[in-house]
Amino acid sequence: MNRVISFCFLTLAIAFIAVSFGTSSNSAASAQMYGNAQDEIKKLEEERNGAIVHGDAAVLDRLSSADYMVINEWGQVLTKAQILDGFKSGALKFESREQSDLNIRVYGNTAVVIGRATQKGTQNGKSMSASIRFSRVYVKEKGKWAAVSTQNTPVAM
């Protein structure tokens, strides 16, 4: 009887160790995938910021989903077409824009970026220089990340 009990405990111990090792390597693999996705999103944020400063509508078009929308710092809801038209027409211009405090979280095929931007620019000749906090949502479809929405909020001075 003691042999049977000892055998059961040994079997349970081996099973527990096997499950623990399997979980560790899965966690390590998940962490690596998560880190890779964070790096991809960070590069996209840098590319997007550069395109905004240079008024590159083609790059912004490529980085954004077809149904991309922005809630700007004045509470206006803008479509992708409106944003791209603003850059193409020259109505929307940035002299400078620096991002900081990026916090990137990945949830499978969705990523959320929260950050800060200090920008100097104009919209239809009106100053839109500001310090803002923003959140941007990315979705990965067919192996490619695309921004689907952004919300900007002015930082209280």
PDB file of C-alpha atoms in Angstrom:
ATOM      1  CA  MET A   1       0.000   0.000   0.000  1.00  0.00           C
ATOM      2  CA  ASN A   2       2.835   2.381   0.839  1.00  0.00           C
ATOM      3  CA  ARG A   3       4.379   1.636  -2.559  1.00  0.00           C
ATOM      4  CA  VAL A   4       1.133   2.582  -4.313  1.00  0.00           C
ATOM      5  CA  ILE A   5       0.876   5.865  -2.395  1.00  0.00           C
ATOM      6  CA  SER A   6       4.548   6.655  -3.061  1.00  0.00           C
ATOM      7  CA  PHE A   7       4.085   5.869  -6.744  1.00  0.00           C
ATOM      8  CA  CYS A   8       1.030   8.193  -6.914  1.00  0.00           C
ATOM      9  CA  PHE A   9       2.931  11.052  -5.257  1.00  0.00           C
ATOM     10  CA  LEU A  10       5.901  10.534  -7.574  1.00  0.00           C
ATOM     11  CA  THR A  11       3.622  10.548 -10.626  1.00  0.00           C
ATOM     12  CA  LEU A  12       1.903  13.742  -9.456  1.00  0.00           C
ATOM     13  CA  ALA A  13       5.262  15.420  -8.778  1.00  0.00           C
ATOM     14  CA  ILE A  14       6.548  14.549 -12.262  1.00  0.00           C
ATOM     15  CA  ALA A  15       3.322  15.809 -13.850  1.00  0.00           C
ATOM     16  CA  PHE A  16       3.539  19.061 -11.877  1.00  0.00           C
ATOM     17  CA  ILE A  17       7.163  19.623 -12.932  1.00  0.00           C
ATOM     18  CA  ALA A  18       6.333  18.881 -16.570  1.00  0.00           C
ATOM     19  CA  VAL A  19       3.441  21.349 -16.535  1.00  0.00           C
ATOM     20  CA  SER A  20       5.631  23.984 -14.854  1.00  0.00           C
ATOM     21  CA  PHE A  21       8.330  23.651 -17.518  1.00  0.00           C
ATOM     22  CA  GLY A  22       5.759  23.814 -20.286  1.00  0.00           C
ATOM     23  CA  THR A  23       4.233  26.950 -18.813  1.00  0.00           C
ATOM     24  CA  SER A  24       7.645  28.607 -18.395  1.00  0.00           C
ATOM     25  CA  SER A  25       8.635  28.098 -21.995  1.00  0.00           C
ATOM     26  CA  ASN A  26       5.199  29.232 -23.179  1.00  0.00           C
ATOM     27  CA  SER A  27       5.507  32.330 -20.991  1.00  0.00           C
ATOM     28  CA  ALA A  28       8.974  33.014 -22.365  1.00  0.00           C
ATOM     29  CA  ALA A  29       7.710  32.611 -25.931  1.00  0.00           C
ATOM     30  CA  SER A  30       4.747  34.889 -25.183  1.00  0.00           C
ATOM     31  CA  ALA A  31       7.037  37.499 -23.647  1.00  0.00           C
ATOM     32  CA  GLN A  32       9.267  37.412 -26.720  1.00  0.00           C
ATOM     33  CA  MET A  33       6.286  37.760 -29.069  1.00  0.00           C
ATOM     34  CA  TYR A  34       4.920  40.583 -26.900  1.00  0.00           C
ATOM     35  CA  GLY A  35       8.310  42.331 -26.969  1.00  0.00           C
ATOM     36  CA  ASN A  36       8.565  41.949 -30.742  1.00  0.00           C
ATOM     37  CA  ALA A  37       5.086  43.414 -31.198  1.00  0.00           C
ATOM     38  CA  GLN A  38       5.982  46.324 -28.900  1.00  0.00           C
ATOM     39  CA  ASP A  39       9.090  46.991 -30.999  1.00  0.00           C
ATOM     40  CA  GLU A  40       7.016  46.888 -34.210  1.00  0.00           C
ATOM     41  CA  ILE A  41       4.485  49.338 -32.789  1.00  0.00           C
ATOM     42  CA  LYS A  42       7.233  51.664 -31.536  1.00  0.00           C
ATOM     43  CA  LYS A  43       8.727  51.772 -35.052  1.00  0.00           C
ATOM     44  CA  LEU A  44       5.284  52.495 -36.509  1.00  0.00           C
ATOM     45  CA  GLU A  45       4.833  55.341 -34.013  1.00  0.00           C
ATOM     46  CA  GLU A  46       8.200  56.817 -35.044  1.00  0.00           C
ATOM     47  CA  GLU A  47       7.305  56.464 -38.729  1.00  0.00           C
ATOM     48  CA  ARG A  48       3.859  58.023 -38.152  1.00  0.00           C
ATOM     49  CA  ASN A  49       5.348  60.953 -36.230  1.00  0.00           C
ATOM     50  CA  GLY A  50       7.872  61.593 -39.017  1.00  0.00           C
ATOM     51  CA  ALA A  51       5.103  61.473 -41.625  1.00  0.00           C
ATOM     52  CA  ILE A  52       3.050  63.990 -39.622  1.00  0.00           C
ATOM     53  CA  VAL A  53       5.985  66.431 -39.418  1.00  0.00           C
ATOM     54  CA  HIS A  54       6.770  66.051 -43.132  1.00  0.00           C
ATOM     55  CA  GLY A  55       3.132  66.094 -44.235  1.00  0.00           C
ATOM     56  CA  ASP A  56       3.533  62.696 -45.911  1.00  0.00           C
ATOM     57  CA  ALA A  57      -0.061  61.658 -46.597  1.00  0.00           C
ATOM     58  CA  ALA A  58       1.036  58.492 -48.440  1.00  0.00           C
ATOM     59  CA  VAL A  59       2.810  57.118 -45.363  1.00  0.00           C
ATOM     60  CA  LEU A  60      -0.097  58.072 -43.090  1.00  0.00           C
ATOM     61  CA  ASP A  61      -2.466  56.335 -45.509  1.00  0.00           C
ATOM     62  CA  ARG A  62      -0.369  53.149 -45.391  1.00  0.00           C
ATOM     63  CA  LEU A  63      -0.123  53.171 -41.581  1.00  0.00           C
ATOM     64  CA  SER A  64      -3.868  53.650 -41.009  1.00  0.00           C
ATOM     65  CA  SER A  65      -6.846  51.361 -41.554  1.00  0.00           C
ATOM     66  CA  ALA A  66      -9.475  52.328 -44.134  1.00  0.00           C
ATOM     67  CA  ASP A  67     -11.894  53.270 -41.338  1.00  0.00           C
ATOM     68  CA  TYR A  68      -9.313  55.118 -39.203  1.00  0.00           C
ATOM     69  CA  MET A  69     -10.762  57.939 -37.095  1.00  0.00           C
ATOM     70  CA  VAL A  70      -9.336  60.607 -34.802  1.00  0.00           C
ATOM     71  CA  ILE A  71     -10.909  62.571 -31.996  1.00  0.00           C
ATOM     72  CA  ASN A  72      -8.719  65.665 -31.963  1.00  0.00           C
ATOM     73  CA  GLU A  73      -7.846  67.873 -29.017  1.00  0.00           C
ATOM     74  CA  TRP A  74     -10.978  70.008 -29.642  1.00  0.00           C
ATOM     75  CA  GLY A  75     -13.324  67.020 -29.577  1.00  0.00           C
ATOM     76  CA  GLN A  76     -13.876  66.916 -33.345  1.00  0.00           C
ATOM     77  CA  VAL A  77     -14.216  63.493 -34.959  1.00  0.00           C
ATOM     78  CA  LEU A  78     -12.182  63.260 -38.166  1.00  0.00           C
ATOM     79  CA  THR A  79     -12.081  60.478 -40.744  1.00  0.00           C
ATOM     80  CA  LYS A  80      -8.980  59.190 -42.449  1.00  0.00           C
ATOM     81  CA  ALA A  81     -10.016  60.987 -45.660  1.00  0.00           C
ATOM     82  CA  GLN A  82     -10.363  64.329 -43.845  1.00  0.00           C
ATOM     83  CA  ILE A  83      -6.951  63.968 -42.231  1.00  0.00           C
ATOM     84  CA  LEU A  84      -5.218  62.967 -45.463  1.00  0.00           C
ATOM     85  CA  ASP A  85      -6.938  65.804 -47.361  1.00  0.00           C
ATOM     86  CA  GLY A  86      -5.685  68.252 -44.720  1.00  0.00           C
ATOM     87  CA  PHE A  87      -2.095  67.169 -45.300  1.00  0.00           C
ATOM     88  CA  LYS A  88      -2.427  67.004 -49.103  1.00  0.00           C
ATOM     89  CA  SER A  89      -3.980  70.487 -49.351  1.00  0.00           C
ATOM     90  CA  GLY A  90      -1.489  72.036 -46.937  1.00  0.00           C
ATOM     91  CA  ALA A  91      -4.276  73.042 -44.545  1.00  0.00           C
ATOM     92  CA  LEU A  92      -2.618  70.885 -41.879  1.00  0.00           C
ATOM     93  CA  LYS A  93       1.082  71.623 -41.270  1.00  0.00           C
ATOM     94  CA  PHE A  94       3.496  70.771 -38.491  1.00  0.00           C
ATOM     95  CA  GLU A  95       6.809  72.510 -37.878  1.00  0.00           C
ATOM     96  CA  SER A  96       7.739  70.094 -35.121  1.00  0.00           C
ATOM     97  CA  ARG A  97       6.249  67.243 -33.132  1.00  0.00           C
ATOM     98  CA  GLU A  98       8.006  65.211 -30.464  1.00  0.00           C
ATOM     99  CA  GLN A  99       6.589  62.128 -28.795  1.00  0.00           C
ATOM    100  CA  SER A 100       7.499  60.918 -25.315  1.00  0.00           C
ATOM    101  CA  ASP A 101       6.255  58.715 -22.488  1.00  0.00           C
ATOM    102  CA  LEU A 102       5.148  55.945 -24.867  1.00  0.00           C
ATOM    103  CA  ASN A 103       3.435  53.068 -23.097  1.00  0.00           C
ATOM    104  CA  ILE A 104       2.705  50.211 -25.505  1.00  0.00           C
ATOM    105  CA  ARG A 105       0.525  47.281 -24.464  1.00  0.00           C
ATOM    106  CA  VAL A 106      -0.241  44.328 -26.711  1.00  0.00           C
ATOM    107  CA  TYR A 107      -3.285  42.083 -26.423  1.00  0.00           C
ATOM    108  CA  GLY A 108      -3.002  39.452 -29.138  1.00  0.00           C
ATOM    109  CA  ASN A 109      -3.772  41.198 -32.437  1.00  0.00           C
ATOM    110  CA  THR A 110      -4.564  44.520 -30.748  1.00  0.00           C
ATOM    111  CA  ALA A 111      -2.146  47.091 -29.348  1.00  0.00           C
ATOM    112  CA  VAL A 112      -2.838  50.226 -27.334  1.00  0.00           C
ATOM    113  CA  VAL A 113      -0.370  53.111 -27.252  1.00  0.00           C
ATOM    114  CA  ILE A 114      -0.607  55.886 -24.700  1.00  0.00           C
ATOM    115  CA  GLY A 115       1.848  58.741 -24.989  1.00  0.00           C
ATOM    116  CA  ARG A 116       2.538  62.426 -24.988  1.00  0.00           C
ATOM    117  CA  ALA A 117       3.284  64.736 -27.897  1.00  0.00           C
ATOM    118  CA  THR A 118       4.494  68.310 -27.970  1.00  0.00           C
ATOM    119  CA  GLN A 119       3.668  69.829 -31.320  1.00  0.00           C
ATOM    120  CA  LYS A 120       3.931  73.100 -33.166  1.00  0.00           C
ATOM    121  CA  GLY A 121       1.746  73.534 -36.216  1.00  0.00           C
ATOM    122  CA  THR A 122      -1.247  75.119 -37.907  1.00  0.00           C
ATOM    123  CA  GLN A 123      -4.618  74.022 -39.235  1.00  0.00           C
ATOM    124  CA  ASN A 124      -6.119  76.387 -41.814  1.00  0.00           C
ATOM    125  CA  GLY A 125      -3.662  79.028 -40.611  1.00  0.00           C
ATOM    126  CA  LYS A 126      -4.793  78.710 -36.982  1.00  0.00           C
ATOM    127  CA  SER A 127      -2.195  77.689 -34.400  1.00  0.00           C
ATOM    128  CA  MET A 128      -2.556  74.176 -33.077  1.00  0.00           C
ATOM    129  CA  SER A 129       0.621  74.212 -31.055  1.00  0.00           C
ATOM    130  CA  ALA A 130       0.029  72.192 -27.920  1.00  0.00           C
ATOM    131  CA  SER A 131       1.163  69.540 -25.546  1.00  0.00           C
ATOM    132  CA  ILE A 132      -1.211  66.585 -25.728  1.00  0.00           C
ATOM    133  CA  ARG A 133      -1.732  63.121 -24.330  1.00  0.00           C
ATOM    134  CA  PHE A 134      -2.905  60.605 -26.884  1.00  0.00           C
ATOM    135  CA  SER A 135      -4.120  57.063 -27.104  1.00  0.00           C
ATOM    136  CA  ARG A 136      -3.915  55.093 -30.330  1.00  0.00           C
ATOM    137  CA  VAL A 137      -5.266  51.637 -31.077  1.00  0.00           C
ATOM    138  CA  TYR A 138      -3.626  49.305 -33.591  1.00  0.00           C
ATOM    139  CA  VAL A 139      -5.032  46.069 -34.987  1.00  0.00           C
ATOM    140  CA  LYS A 140      -2.976  43.412 -36.760  1.00  0.00           C
ATOM    141  CA  GLU A 141      -4.728  41.957 -39.807  1.00  0.00           C
ATOM    142  CA  LYS A 142      -3.121  39.737 -42.421  1.00  0.00           C
ATOM    143  CA  GLY A 143       0.220  40.108 -40.631  1.00  0.00           C
ATOM    144  CA  LYS A 144       0.235  43.918 -40.774  1.00  0.00           C
ATOM    145  CA  TRP A 145      -0.379  46.436 -37.981  1.00  0.00           C
ATOM    146  CA  ALA A 146      -2.623  49.413 -38.794  1.00  0.00           C
ATOM    147  CA  ALA A 147      -3.859  52.248 -36.594  1.00  0.00           C
ATOM    148  CA  VAL A 148      -7.656  52.187 -36.266  1.00  0.00           C
ATOM    149  CA  SER A 149      -8.253  55.124 -33.925  1.00  0.00           C
ATOM    150  CA  THR A 150      -6.578  57.963 -32.058  1.00  0.00           C
ATOM    151  CA  GLN A 151      -7.813  60.278 -29.341  1.00  0.00           C
ATOM    152  CA  ASN A 152      -5.945  63.441 -28.353  1.00  0.00           C
ATOM    153  CA  THR A 153      -6.419  65.344 -25.104  1.00  0.00           C
ATOM    154  CA  PRO A 154      -4.729  68.662 -24.246  1.00  0.00           C
ATOM    155  CA  VAL A 155      -2.393  68.579 -21.263  1.00  0.00           C
ATOM    156  CA  ALA A 156      -3.336  71.110 -18.608  1.00  0.00           C
ATOM    157  CA  MET A 157      -0.678  73.745 -18.218  1.00  0.00           C
TER     158      MET A 157
END
